[in-house]
Amino acid sequence: MAVVKKIEADNLALKSDSARPDGDPIALIFDESAPGRRGVDFPGGAASEARALELLGGELCRADIDGFPEVSEPQALRHFLRLSQLNFGQALQFYPLGSCTMKYNPPLNDELAALPGFTALHPATPADLAQGALELMARLEAALAAITGMDAVSLAPAAGAQGELAGLLMVRAWERKRGDVRRKVIIPDTAHGTNPASCTLAGYEVAVAKSHRRGYLEAREIRRLLDDQTAALMVTNPNTMGIFEPEIEEIAAALHERGALLYLDGANMNALMGVAKPGDMGADIVHLNLHKTFSTPHGGGGPGAGPVAVKAHLEPFLPIPRIARRADGGYEFAAERPDSIGRLRSYHGNFGMLARAYAYILAMGADGLADASRIAILNAAYVRKRLESRYPSASAEPAMHECVLTHKLEARAHVSTLDLAKRLLDYGFHPPTIYFPLVVPGALMIEPTETESRETLDRFVAAMEQIYDEALAAPERVKTAPHTLRLGRVDEVTAARHPILRWRRDDAERE
Ligand SMILES: *Cc1c(COP(=O)(O)O)cnc(C)c1O
């Protein structure tokens, strides 16, 4: 078995984190295995095992199970708890991953979403027997419409990216209805990768708008690209530079004048909620990421919720199922939706996410949401200001809820942004988003969120400063980081393309 490298706890920040098991935490369970050791003995012993086999049928039983470790219940429990602690998580560490809004998710929301009335409800339950769940969804739709300043909301999309696809399919349906089908969608050069991907999936060509060097879109550039084949502009606001688009209203007017629509990517609503509404900016469609802004746990690919909100002229095209009010005040799924783009997924979205988001909105209230946005902005401005001498901002415009920083370490010490990010892990921080947006070479995109304290931000700033100075004084130390984690630098491409998700005896022996 591979032996873990000796752990170097050389940073102040790591002191509390230095008590690690002496050995490979994953391999430990194999070392502890002894023949015949059992966690649970089922009543009836071998006889009941034989009976279970008979009931299951031989074809459902794996023959290659042999070689699995045999351990007691506490050994198994410790194994899985150890594994869970090898991960970085928002509940354990500061997690300033830009654009992802890794804010605190109050466990109260989990408790409410786990009420038996919700969890025991089968998604195929007839509407008559699920009035409470439908009412929750209708109320959440109304709250999101109020927050975004839009007229109607569908909770169907399961992620931001699916909200984008739904939005573009609605643009296409709207064009068809008017007999004016168009070919292209304009996207700024700072866009999130899902934006061009959604356009392609929806059958549109992408025209790239160049941002001003200060990091925002100019109405002049949009007018230059606009023609009678332009279906829409898809833009994030505040954009991925963390800057509020100052010319958004003028841009919306220019689009509308030419019969094109404004799609606002609302992934960055954590800077706006309770303060400014996309509807007031001229947006025709906006998606929200409930798993970002509205405090539901995310990461690792799901589950999520990406509701789409539209102005009245697009309401007929919203995906189904739509919730409607009955004459008697109850709720039902609307039957007649001839112009709808149809179903996006099975059933009604990830309902648990919807319950969490609704609980969060009620707990915060309008004033609480506005405070959260303001503090998110304050925290980003604070980090940006404190780091300015070593990591200058990519733009002179004021930052909203996240800031994009740069550095000269590549030129001065051959230390890359990736090296800095890896070194931050040794200090107990999840790194910020790196190399995004693409228009900023070596970008560090930091989103502290509103739920972090001044003390946490100060510790993060101190770590960033220390790493900068270390990169100049002892660059090798930074270039070979992390030094304190079980795994150093993984081959991320291979890990993503050929993930090993299951233990196999052969793999373990090879190691
Ligand atoms: C996260 C994000 C998306 C995509 O949302 P998912 O829920 O991850 O599909 C789109 N645009 C921006 C700006 C984002 O940050």
Short mmCIF file of C-alpha atoms and ligand atoms in Angstrom, two decimals:
data_model
loop_
_atom_site.label_atom_id
_atom_site.label_comp_id
_atom_site.label_asym_id
_atom_site.label_seq_id
_atom_site.Cartn_x
_atom_site.Cartn_y
_atom_site.Cartn_z
CA MET A 1 0.00 0.00 0.00
CA ALA A 2 1.15 3.47 -0.81
CA VAL A 3 2.32 5.33 2.25
CA VAL A 4 1.15 8.89 2.56
CA LYS A 5 3.85 11.48 2.39
CA LYS A 6 4.89 12.85 5.71
CA ILE A 7 2.64 15.70 6.58
CA GLU A 8 4.14 19.11 6.82
CA ALA A 9 2.17 21.36 9.06
CA ASP A 10 4.23 24.45 8.51
CA ASN A 11 1.54 27.09 8.43
CA LEU A 12 -0.17 28.76 11.30
CA ALA A 13 -3.53 28.27 9.66
CA LEU A 14 -2.94 24.56 9.58
CA LYS A 15 -2.34 24.07 13.28
CA SER A 16 -5.88 23.08 14.03
CA ASP A 17 -5.89 20.80 11.05
CA SER A 18 -2.71 18.83 11.69
CA ALA A 19 -4.11 15.82 13.55
CA ARG A 20 -4.29 13.43 10.63
CA PRO A 21 -4.27 9.65 10.71
CA ASP A 22 -0.81 8.20 10.46
CA GLY A 23 -1.13 6.19 7.29
CA ASP A 24 -3.15 6.08 4.14
CA PRO A 25 -6.68 6.88 5.30
CA ILE A 26 -8.25 4.90 2.48
CA ALA A 27 -5.99 1.87 2.77
CA LEU A 28 -6.51 1.62 6.52
CA ILE A 29 -9.67 -0.43 6.22
CA PHE A 30 -7.85 -3.11 4.22
CA ASP A 31 -5.06 -3.29 6.80
CA GLU A 32 -7.64 -3.78 9.54
CA SER A 33 -9.45 -6.59 7.76
CA ALA A 34 -9.50 -10.01 9.46
CA PRO A 35 -11.30 -13.15 8.22
CA GLY A 36 -14.69 -13.65 9.83
CA ARG A 37 -14.93 -10.16 11.30
CA ARG A 38 -18.49 -8.91 10.94
CA GLY A 39 -20.36 -5.69 11.45
CA VAL A 40 -23.80 -7.24 11.72
CA ASP A 41 -24.95 -10.80 12.27
CA PHE A 42 -28.36 -11.42 10.81
CA PRO A 43 -30.66 -13.63 12.84
CA GLY A 44 -30.66 -17.15 11.49
CA GLY A 45 -27.03 -17.01 10.30
CA ALA A 46 -26.14 -19.19 7.29
CA ALA A 47 -29.71 -20.47 6.94
CA SER A 48 -31.11 -16.99 6.44
CA GLU A 49 -28.26 -16.16 4.01
CA ALA A 50 -29.23 -19.19 1.92
CA ARG A 51 -32.88 -18.16 2.06
CA ALA A 52 -31.98 -14.61 0.91
CA LEU A 53 -30.00 -16.06 -2.01
CA GLU A 54 -32.94 -18.22 -2.97
CA LEU A 55 -35.31 -15.24 -2.89
CA LEU A 56 -32.97 -12.98 -4.86
CA GLY A 57 -32.05 -15.53 -7.45
CA GLY A 58 -28.43 -16.38 -8.24
CA GLU A 59 -28.16 -13.99 -11.19
CA LEU A 60 -28.46 -10.97 -8.89
CA CYS A 61 -25.55 -12.06 -6.68
CA ARG A 62 -22.03 -10.99 -7.59
CA ALA A 63 -19.41 -13.71 -7.63
CA ASP A 64 -16.42 -11.33 -7.57
CA ILE A 65 -17.16 -9.91 -4.13
CA ASP A 66 -14.31 -11.89 -2.64
CA GLY A 67 -11.38 -9.86 -1.31
CA PHE A 68 -13.59 -7.24 0.25
CA PRO A 69 -12.33 -6.17 3.68
CA GLU A 70 -13.95 -7.85 6.67
CA VAL A 71 -14.30 -5.34 9.48
CA SER A 72 -16.44 -4.53 12.49
CA GLU A 73 -19.19 -1.93 12.44
CA PRO A 74 -17.14 0.83 14.14
CA GLN A 75 -14.25 0.21 11.74
CA ALA A 76 -16.59 0.57 8.78
CA LEU A 77 -18.17 3.70 10.25
CA ARG A 78 -14.76 5.28 10.83
CA HIS A 79 -13.71 4.42 7.31
CA PHE A 80 -16.61 6.28 5.75
CA LEU A 81 -16.36 9.23 8.13
CA ARG A 82 -12.63 9.50 7.32
CA LEU A 83 -13.43 9.51 3.61
CA SER A 84 -16.00 12.26 4.10
CA GLN A 85 -13.37 14.38 5.81
CA LEU A 86 -10.91 14.13 2.93
CA ASN A 87 -13.17 16.47 1.02
CA PHE A 88 -13.28 20.23 1.04
CA GLY A 89 -16.72 21.56 1.82
CA GLN A 90 -18.44 24.84 2.48
CA ALA A 91 -19.50 23.60 5.92
CA LEU A 92 -15.83 23.08 6.86
CA GLN A 93 -13.81 25.72 5.07
CA PHE A 94 -14.01 29.14 3.43
CA TYR A 95 -14.97 28.44 -0.17
CA PRO A 96 -14.65 31.61 -2.30
CA LEU A 97 -15.27 29.88 -5.63
CA GLY A 98 -16.23 32.77 -7.92
CA SER A 99 -19.54 32.58 -9.81
CA CYS A 100 -20.65 29.57 -7.73
CA THR A 101 -21.91 31.47 -4.65
CA MET A 102 -20.83 28.91 -2.06
CA LYS A 103 -22.66 30.58 0.78
CA TYR A 104 -23.80 29.07 4.04
CA ASN A 105 -26.82 26.80 3.76
CA PRO A 106 -28.78 26.90 7.02
CA PRO A 107 -29.54 23.32 8.16
CA LEU A 108 -33.02 24.58 9.11
CA ASN A 109 -33.82 24.57 5.38
CA ASP A 110 -32.78 20.92 5.18
CA GLU A 111 -35.00 20.08 8.12
CA LEU A 112 -37.99 21.76 6.53
CA ALA A 113 -37.39 20.09 3.17
CA ALA A 114 -37.18 16.77 5.04
CA LEU A 115 -40.65 17.07 6.60
CA PRO A 116 -42.36 13.73 5.98
CA GLY A 117 -45.23 15.43 4.12
CA PHE A 118 -42.67 16.46 1.49
CA THR A 119 -40.29 13.51 1.41
CA ALA A 120 -43.01 10.85 1.42
CA LEU A 121 -44.91 12.49 -1.41
CA HIS A 122 -44.61 10.46 -4.59
CA PRO A 123 -44.06 12.73 -7.61
CA ALA A 124 -46.94 11.03 -9.41
CA THR A 125 -49.41 11.85 -6.63
CA PRO A 126 -52.52 13.46 -8.16
CA ALA A 127 -52.69 17.24 -7.66
CA ASP A 128 -55.78 16.86 -5.45
CA LEU A 129 -53.74 14.95 -2.89
CA ALA A 130 -50.68 17.21 -3.07
CA GLN A 131 -52.22 20.63 -2.49
CA GLY A 132 -49.60 21.67 0.07
CA ALA A 133 -46.70 20.94 -2.26
CA LEU A 134 -48.41 22.73 -5.14
CA GLU A 135 -49.11 25.72 -2.94
CA LEU A 136 -45.45 25.85 -1.90
CA MET A 137 -44.43 25.83 -5.57
CA ALA A 138 -46.98 28.53 -6.47
CA ARG A 139 -45.79 30.71 -3.58
CA LEU A 140 -42.14 30.22 -4.54
CA GLU A 141 -42.96 31.20 -8.14
CA ALA A 142 -44.63 34.38 -6.87
CA ALA A 143 -41.66 35.22 -4.62
CA LEU A 144 -39.18 34.72 -7.47
CA ALA A 145 -41.33 36.84 -9.79
CA ALA A 146 -41.27 39.64 -7.20
CA ILE A 147 -37.50 39.33 -6.67
CA THR A 148 -36.72 39.39 -10.40
CA GLY A 149 -39.42 41.89 -11.42
CA MET A 150 -40.81 39.44 -13.98
CA ASP A 151 -44.41 38.34 -14.66
CA ALA A 152 -44.33 34.54 -14.60
CA VAL A 153 -41.99 31.81 -13.38
CA SER A 154 -41.49 28.12 -14.13
CA LEU A 155 -39.67 25.96 -11.59
CA ALA A 156 -39.17 23.11 -14.06
CA PRO A 157 -35.48 23.51 -15.10
CA ALA A 158 -33.14 21.40 -12.99
CA ALA A 159 -30.10 23.71 -13.28
CA GLY A 160 -29.01 27.10 -14.52
CA ALA A 161 -27.85 25.57 -17.78
CA GLN A 162 -31.25 23.95 -18.30
CA GLY A 163 -32.90 27.30 -17.55
CA GLU A 164 -30.76 28.78 -20.34
CA LEU A 165 -31.90 26.07 -22.73
CA ALA A 166 -35.54 26.61 -21.70
CA GLY A 167 -35.11 30.36 -22.26
CA LEU A 168 -33.66 29.93 -25.73
CA LEU A 169 -36.33 27.40 -26.72
CA MET A 170 -38.90 30.02 -25.66
CA VAL A 171 -37.15 32.64 -27.79
CA ARG A 172 -37.43 30.25 -30.73
CA ALA A 173 -41.12 29.46 -29.99
CA TRP A 174 -41.89 33.19 -29.74
CA GLU A 175 -40.16 33.85 -33.09
CA ARG A 176 -42.12 31.03 -34.76
CA LYS A 177 -45.37 32.40 -33.45
CA ARG A 178 -44.53 35.78 -34.99
CA GLY A 179 -43.32 34.20 -38.23
CA ASP A 180 -39.83 35.71 -37.84
CA VAL A 181 -37.35 32.92 -37.15
CA ARG A 182 -33.79 34.16 -36.54
CA ARG A 183 -30.36 32.61 -36.54
CA LYS A 184 -28.00 34.03 -33.96
CA VAL A 185 -27.56 34.99 -30.32
CA ILE A 186 -25.03 37.56 -29.11
CA ILE A 187 -22.86 36.62 -26.13
CA PRO A 188 -20.11 38.73 -24.53
CA ASP A 189 -16.52 37.46 -24.45
CA THR A 190 -16.76 37.21 -20.64
CA ALA A 191 -19.67 34.71 -20.74
CA HIS A 192 -19.91 31.58 -18.62
CA GLY A 193 -19.27 28.44 -20.70
CA THR A 194 -22.85 27.21 -20.41
CA ASN A 195 -24.13 30.25 -22.38
CA PRO A 196 -22.58 29.39 -25.78
CA ALA A 197 -23.24 25.69 -25.12
CA SER A 198 -26.97 26.36 -24.57
CA CYS A 199 -27.13 28.47 -27.75
CA THR A 200 -25.60 25.67 -29.78
CA LEU A 201 -27.92 23.11 -28.23
CA ALA A 202 -30.93 25.30 -29.07
CA GLY A 203 -29.76 25.60 -32.68
CA TYR A 204 -28.45 29.17 -32.62
CA GLU A 205 -25.17 30.51 -33.90
CA VAL A 206 -23.13 32.52 -31.42
CA ALA A 207 -21.90 36.04 -32.19
CA VAL A 208 -19.28 37.22 -29.68
CA ALA A 209 -19.48 40.77 -28.36
CA LYS A 210 -16.19 42.27 -27.23
CA SER A 211 -16.22 43.79 -23.75
CA HIS A 212 -14.82 47.24 -23.10
CA ARG A 213 -11.33 46.98 -21.58
CA ARG A 214 -12.84 48.09 -18.28
CA GLY A 215 -14.83 44.86 -18.28
CA TYR A 216 -18.39 45.69 -19.32
CA LEU A 217 -20.53 45.69 -22.47
CA GLU A 218 -21.10 48.85 -24.42
CA ALA A 219 -24.40 49.54 -26.17
CA ARG A 220 -22.30 50.65 -29.14
CA GLU A 221 -20.84 47.14 -29.56
CA ILE A 222 -24.30 45.56 -29.37
CA ARG A 223 -25.66 47.96 -32.00
CA ARG A 224 -22.72 47.04 -34.24
CA LEU A 225 -23.60 43.32 -34.03
CA LEU A 226 -27.39 43.65 -34.14
CA ASP A 227 -29.13 42.73 -37.37
CA ASP A 228 -32.41 41.18 -38.46
CA GLN A 229 -31.02 37.68 -37.79
CA THR A 230 -30.31 38.48 -34.12
CA ALA A 231 -32.67 36.56 -31.86
CA ALA A 232 -31.34 37.66 -28.48
CA LEU A 233 -28.47 38.84 -26.33
CA MET A 234 -27.54 36.58 -23.44
CA VAL A 235 -25.73 38.48 -20.70
CA THR A 236 -24.93 37.95 -17.04
CA ASN A 237 -25.50 40.90 -14.71
CA PRO A 238 -23.45 41.65 -12.71
CA ASN A 239 -21.18 40.07 -15.28
CA THR A 240 -18.43 37.52 -14.72
CA MET A 241 -15.96 40.36 -14.09
CA GLY A 242 -18.09 41.14 -11.04
CA ILE A 243 -19.18 44.42 -12.64
CA PHE A 244 -22.72 45.74 -12.93
CA GLU A 245 -23.46 46.33 -16.63
CA PRO A 246 -23.82 50.14 -16.69
CA GLU A 247 -25.44 50.33 -20.15
CA ILE A 248 -27.91 47.48 -19.70
CA GLU A 249 -31.06 49.60 -20.16
CA GLU A 250 -29.75 51.19 -23.34
CA ILE A 251 -28.75 47.73 -24.60
CA ALA A 252 -32.23 46.35 -23.86
CA ALA A 253 -33.84 49.22 -25.76
CA ALA A 254 -31.54 48.66 -28.77
CA LEU A 255 -32.42 44.95 -28.83
CA HIS A 256 -36.16 45.51 -28.54
CA GLU A 257 -36.08 48.11 -31.30
CA ARG A 258 -34.71 45.42 -33.65
CA GLY A 259 -37.15 42.72 -32.53
CA ALA A 260 -34.57 40.86 -30.44
CA LEU A 261 -34.93 39.75 -26.81
CA LEU A 262 -32.75 40.20 -23.71
CA TYR A 263 -31.87 37.00 -21.86
CA LEU A 264 -30.39 37.79 -18.49
CA ASP A 265 -28.29 35.04 -16.91
CA GLY A 266 -29.23 35.48 -13.25
CA ALA A 267 -26.53 33.26 -11.73
CA ASN A 268 -25.14 36.39 -10.06
CA MET A 269 -28.40 37.45 -8.40
CA ASN A 270 -26.60 37.28 -5.07
CA ALA A 271 -25.51 40.86 -5.79
CA LEU A 272 -29.00 42.08 -6.68
CA MET A 273 -31.74 40.36 -4.70
CA GLY A 274 -33.87 42.83 -2.82
CA VAL A 275 -31.93 45.71 -4.38
CA ALA A 276 -32.37 45.67 -8.19
CA LYS A 277 -34.60 43.70 -10.56
CA PRO A 278 -33.69 42.29 -13.99
CA GLY A 279 -37.28 43.10 -15.03
CA ASP A 280 -36.54 46.80 -14.51
CA MET A 281 -33.39 46.49 -16.63
CA GLY A 282 -35.43 45.40 -19.65
CA ALA A 283 -34.89 41.63 -19.43
CA ASP A 284 -37.43 39.42 -21.22
CA ILE A 285 -36.15 36.20 -19.66
CA VAL A 286 -33.99 35.51 -16.63
CA HIS A 287 -32.94 32.29 -14.97
CA LEU A 288 -32.03 31.89 -11.32
CA ASN A 289 -29.80 29.30 -9.70
CA LEU A 290 -31.62 28.40 -6.49
CA HIS A 291 -28.62 26.27 -5.54
CA LYS A 292 -26.44 29.38 -5.63
CA THR A 293 -28.40 32.45 -4.57
CA PHE A 294 -31.13 30.81 -2.53
CA SER A 295 -28.92 28.78 -0.31
CA THR A 296 -29.37 25.16 -1.22
CA PRO A 297 -26.29 22.92 -0.96
CA HIS A 298 -24.53 22.30 -4.25
CA GLY A 299 -21.33 21.08 -5.80
CA GLY A 300 -20.32 17.80 -7.31
CA GLY A 301 -22.98 18.08 -9.98
CA GLY A 302 -26.30 18.39 -8.27
CA PRO A 303 -29.12 18.33 -7.51
CA GLY A 304 -30.05 21.85 -8.51
CA ALA A 305 -32.89 24.10 -9.60
CA GLY A 306 -32.74 26.76 -12.31
CA PRO A 307 -36.19 28.41 -12.56
CA VAL A 308 -36.90 30.67 -15.53
CA ALA A 309 -38.81 33.92 -15.17
CA VAL A 310 -40.34 35.75 -18.14
CA LYS A 311 -42.27 38.87 -19.04
CA ALA A 312 -45.94 38.42 -19.94
CA HIS A 313 -45.40 38.10 -23.72
CA LEU A 314 -43.43 34.89 -23.17
CA GLU A 315 -45.69 33.31 -20.54
CA PRO A 316 -47.54 31.03 -23.01
CA PHE A 317 -44.24 29.38 -23.95
CA LEU A 318 -43.11 28.41 -20.44
CA PRO A 319 -42.35 24.70 -19.95
CA ILE A 320 -44.91 22.35 -18.48
CA PRO A 321 -46.08 21.39 -15.92
CA ARG A 322 -47.60 24.80 -15.06
CA ILE A 323 -49.36 25.29 -11.78
CA ALA A 324 -52.73 27.01 -12.04
CA ARG A 325 -55.28 28.29 -9.54
CA ARG A 326 -58.65 26.53 -9.59
CA ALA A 327 -61.94 28.42 -9.24
CA ASP A 328 -62.30 27.03 -5.69
CA GLY A 329 -58.92 28.45 -4.65
CA GLY A 330 -57.04 25.15 -4.85
CA TYR A 331 -54.16 24.32 -7.22
CA GLU A 332 -53.94 22.11 -10.28
CA PHE A 333 -51.60 21.41 -13.18
CA ALA A 334 -52.78 23.47 -16.15
CA ALA A 335 -53.97 21.19 -18.92
CA GLU A 336 -54.15 23.44 -21.99
CA ARG A 337 -50.72 24.79 -22.89
CA PRO A 338 -50.61 24.62 -26.69
CA ASP A 339 -47.68 27.05 -27.09
CA SER A 340 -45.52 25.58 -24.33
CA ILE A 341 -42.00 24.40 -25.22
CA GLY A 342 -43.03 21.19 -23.45
CA ARG A 343 -41.45 19.15 -20.71
CA LEU A 344 -37.81 19.61 -19.71
CA ARG A 345 -37.51 16.68 -17.34
CA SER A 346 -39.50 14.12 -15.42
CA TYR A 347 -42.07 15.28 -12.88
CA HIS A 348 -41.71 18.69 -11.21
CA GLY A 349 -38.02 19.48 -10.78
CA ASN A 350 -35.95 18.76 -7.70
CA PHE A 351 -38.68 19.47 -5.18
CA GLY A 352 -36.38 19.41 -2.13
CA MET A 353 -34.42 22.32 -3.62
CA LEU A 354 -37.66 24.26 -4.06
CA ALA A 355 -38.67 23.69 -0.44
CA ARG A 356 -35.23 24.83 0.76
CA ALA A 357 -35.30 27.98 -1.37
CA TYR A 358 -38.79 28.87 -0.18
CA ALA A 359 -37.78 28.37 3.46
CA TYR A 360 -34.72 30.56 2.90
CA ILE A 361 -36.72 33.38 1.29
CA LEU A 362 -39.32 33.33 4.08
CA ALA A 363 -36.66 33.28 6.79
CA MET A 364 -34.76 36.19 5.24
CA GLY A 365 -37.70 38.37 4.22
CA ALA A 366 -37.33 41.19 1.71
CA ASP A 367 -35.05 43.22 3.98
CA GLY A 368 -32.92 40.20 4.82
CA LEU A 369 -32.37 39.40 1.15
CA ALA A 370 -31.35 42.99 0.43
CA ASP A 371 -28.94 42.94 3.39
CA ALA A 372 -27.43 39.69 2.11
CA SER A 373 -26.76 41.27 -1.31
CA ARG A 374 -25.25 44.38 0.26
CA ILE A 375 -22.98 42.40 2.58
CA ALA A 376 -21.91 40.10 -0.28
CA ILE A 377 -20.85 43.23 -2.17
CA LEU A 378 -19.13 44.72 0.87
CA ASN A 379 -17.19 41.51 1.50
CA ALA A 380 -15.96 41.33 -2.11
CA ALA A 381 -14.99 45.01 -2.06
CA TYR A 382 -13.09 44.44 1.20
CA VAL A 383 -11.10 41.48 -0.11
CA ARG A 384 -10.33 43.32 -3.33
CA LYS A 385 -9.09 46.43 -1.49
CA ARG A 386 -7.01 44.47 1.01
CA LEU A 387 -5.26 42.46 -1.73
CA GLU A 388 -4.80 45.31 -4.18
CA SER A 389 -1.05 45.89 -3.70
CA ARG A 390 -0.12 42.30 -4.59
CA TYR A 391 -3.10 41.21 -6.69
CA PRO A 392 -4.42 44.17 -8.69
CA SER A 393 -8.01 44.07 -9.90
CA ALA A 394 -8.57 43.21 -13.57
CA SER A 395 -10.84 46.23 -13.90
CA ALA A 396 -10.96 49.67 -12.34
CA GLU A 397 -14.78 49.53 -12.14
CA PRO A 398 -16.26 48.88 -8.70
CA ALA A 399 -16.70 45.18 -7.83
CA MET A 400 -20.11 43.82 -6.95
CA HIS A 401 -20.35 40.48 -5.12
CA GLU A 402 -17.14 39.04 -6.59
CA CYS A 403 -13.86 40.41 -7.84
CA VAL A 404 -11.45 39.29 -10.54
CA LEU A 405 -7.80 39.75 -9.57
CA THR A 406 -4.52 39.33 -11.42
CA HIS A 407 -0.83 39.01 -10.47
CA LYS A 408 2.63 39.23 -12.01
CA LEU A 409 4.09 36.08 -10.42
CA GLU A 410 4.22 34.17 -13.69
CA ALA A 411 6.63 36.75 -15.13
CA ARG A 412 8.51 37.40 -11.89
CA ALA A 413 8.90 33.85 -10.52
CA HIS A 414 7.34 31.39 -13.02
CA VAL A 415 4.60 30.74 -10.49
CA SER A 416 1.20 30.22 -12.12
CA THR A 417 -2.32 30.92 -10.94
CA LEU A 418 -2.83 27.16 -10.60
CA ASP A 419 0.22 27.00 -8.27
CA LEU A 420 -1.28 29.74 -6.08
CA ALA A 421 -4.61 27.92 -5.97
CA LYS A 422 -2.95 24.64 -4.94
CA ARG A 423 -0.93 26.37 -2.24
CA LEU A 424 -4.11 27.88 -0.76
CA LEU A 425 -5.24 24.32 0.02
CA ASP A 426 -2.30 24.00 2.43
CA TYR A 427 -3.68 26.99 4.31
CA GLY A 428 -7.07 25.34 4.68
CA PHE A 429 -8.92 27.41 2.06
CA HIS A 430 -10.74 26.26 -1.03
CA PRO A 431 -9.19 28.16 -3.95
CA PRO A 432 -11.13 30.78 -5.88
CA THR A 433 -12.20 30.11 -9.47
CA ILE A 434 -9.13 30.40 -11.70
CA TYR A 435 -8.46 31.26 -15.36
CA PHE A 436 -12.01 32.59 -15.71
CA PRO A 437 -13.26 34.83 -17.24
CA LEU A 438 -11.13 33.92 -20.24
CA VAL A 439 -10.45 37.55 -21.18
CA VAL A 440 -8.27 38.00 -18.06
CA PRO A 441 -4.99 36.06 -18.31
CA GLY A 442 -4.28 34.12 -15.09
CA ALA A 443 -7.50 35.36 -13.45
CA LEU A 444 -8.38 34.69 -9.81
CA MET A 445 -12.13 35.12 -9.34
CA ILE A 446 -13.00 35.54 -5.68
CA GLU A 447 -16.57 35.43 -4.34
CA PRO A 448 -16.54 35.62 -0.55
CA THR A 449 -20.38 35.67 -0.10
CA GLU A 450 -22.26 37.46 2.68
CA THR A 451 -22.08 34.70 5.24
CA GLU A 452 -18.33 35.01 5.93
CA SER A 453 -17.03 36.96 8.90
CA ARG A 454 -14.44 39.71 8.87
CA GLU A 455 -12.09 37.32 10.73
CA THR A 456 -12.35 34.68 8.00
CA LEU A 457 -11.76 37.26 5.28
CA ASP A 458 -8.71 38.57 7.16
CA ARG A 459 -7.25 35.07 7.46
CA PHE A 460 -7.81 34.51 3.75
CA VAL A 461 -6.14 37.82 2.89
CA ALA A 462 -3.19 36.95 5.15
CA ALA A 463 -2.80 33.59 3.40
CA MET A 464 -2.94 35.18 -0.05
CA GLU A 465 -0.29 37.74 0.99
CA GLN A 466 1.95 35.10 2.52
CA ILE A 467 1.70 32.91 -0.60
CA TYR A 468 2.57 35.86 -2.82
CA ASP A 469 5.69 36.65 -0.81
CA GLU A 470 6.61 32.98 -0.64
CA ALA A 471 6.26 32.70 -4.44
CA LEU A 472 9.01 35.32 -4.79
CA ALA A 473 11.24 34.00 -1.99
CA ALA A 474 10.81 30.21 -2.44
CA PRO A 475 8.89 29.56 -5.68
CA GLU A 476 9.49 25.77 -5.64
CA ARG A 477 7.48 25.47 -2.45
CA VAL A 478 4.47 27.00 -4.18
CA LYS A 479 4.97 25.19 -7.47
CA THR A 480 4.92 21.81 -5.76
CA ALA A 481 1.91 22.50 -3.50
CA PRO A 482 -0.20 21.13 -1.94
CA HIS A 483 2.05 19.58 0.69
CA THR A 484 -0.48 18.67 3.37
CA LEU A 485 -3.22 16.79 1.57
CA ARG A 486 -3.48 13.12 0.78
CA LEU A 487 -3.40 13.78 -2.94
CA GLY A 488 -1.10 16.30 -4.55
CA ARG A 489 -1.91 17.36 -8.08
CA VAL A 490 -4.29 15.05 -9.80
CA ASP A 491 -4.59 14.71 -13.55
CA GLU A 492 -7.93 16.48 -13.68
CA VAL A 493 -8.69 15.61 -17.29
CA THR A 494 -8.20 11.88 -16.75
CA ALA A 495 -10.06 12.07 -13.44
CA ALA A 496 -13.04 13.61 -15.25
CA ARG A 497 -12.93 11.38 -18.33
CA HIS A 498 -12.14 8.07 -16.62
CA PRO A 499 -13.39 8.36 -13.08
CA ILE A 500 -12.80 5.34 -10.82
CA LEU A 501 -15.96 5.29 -8.78
CA ARG A 502 -15.83 1.82 -7.32
CA TRP A 503 -13.28 -0.18 -5.36
CA ARG A 504 -11.78 -3.16 -7.16
CA ARG A 505 -9.36 -5.61 -5.73
CA ASP A 506 -7.15 -5.48 -8.83
CA ASP A 507 -6.77 -1.70 -8.70
CA ALA A 508 -5.95 -1.84 -5.00
CA GLU A 509 -3.29 -4.52 -5.51
CA ARG A 510 -1.68 -2.62 -8.33
CA GLU A 511 -1.33 0.35 -6.04
C1 LIG B 1 -23.27 28.62 -12.52
C2 LIG B 1 -23.49 29.47 -13.70
C3 LIG B 1 -24.26 29.03 -14.78
C4 LIG B 1 -24.76 27.61 -14.92
O1 LIG B 1 -25.57 27.20 -13.88
P1 LIG B 1 -25.66 25.64 -13.45
O2 LIG B 1 -26.72 25.64 -12.42
O3 LIG B 1 -24.31 25.26 -12.97
O4 LIG B 1 -26.04 24.88 -14.68
C5 LIG B 1 -24.50 29.92 -15.80
N1 LIG B 1 -24.00 31.17 -15.79
C6 LIG B 1 -23.24 31.63 -14.78
C7 LIG B 1 -22.71 33.04 -14.81
C8 LIG B 1 -22.94 30.80 -13.70
O5 LIG B 1 -22.18 31.23 -12.69
#
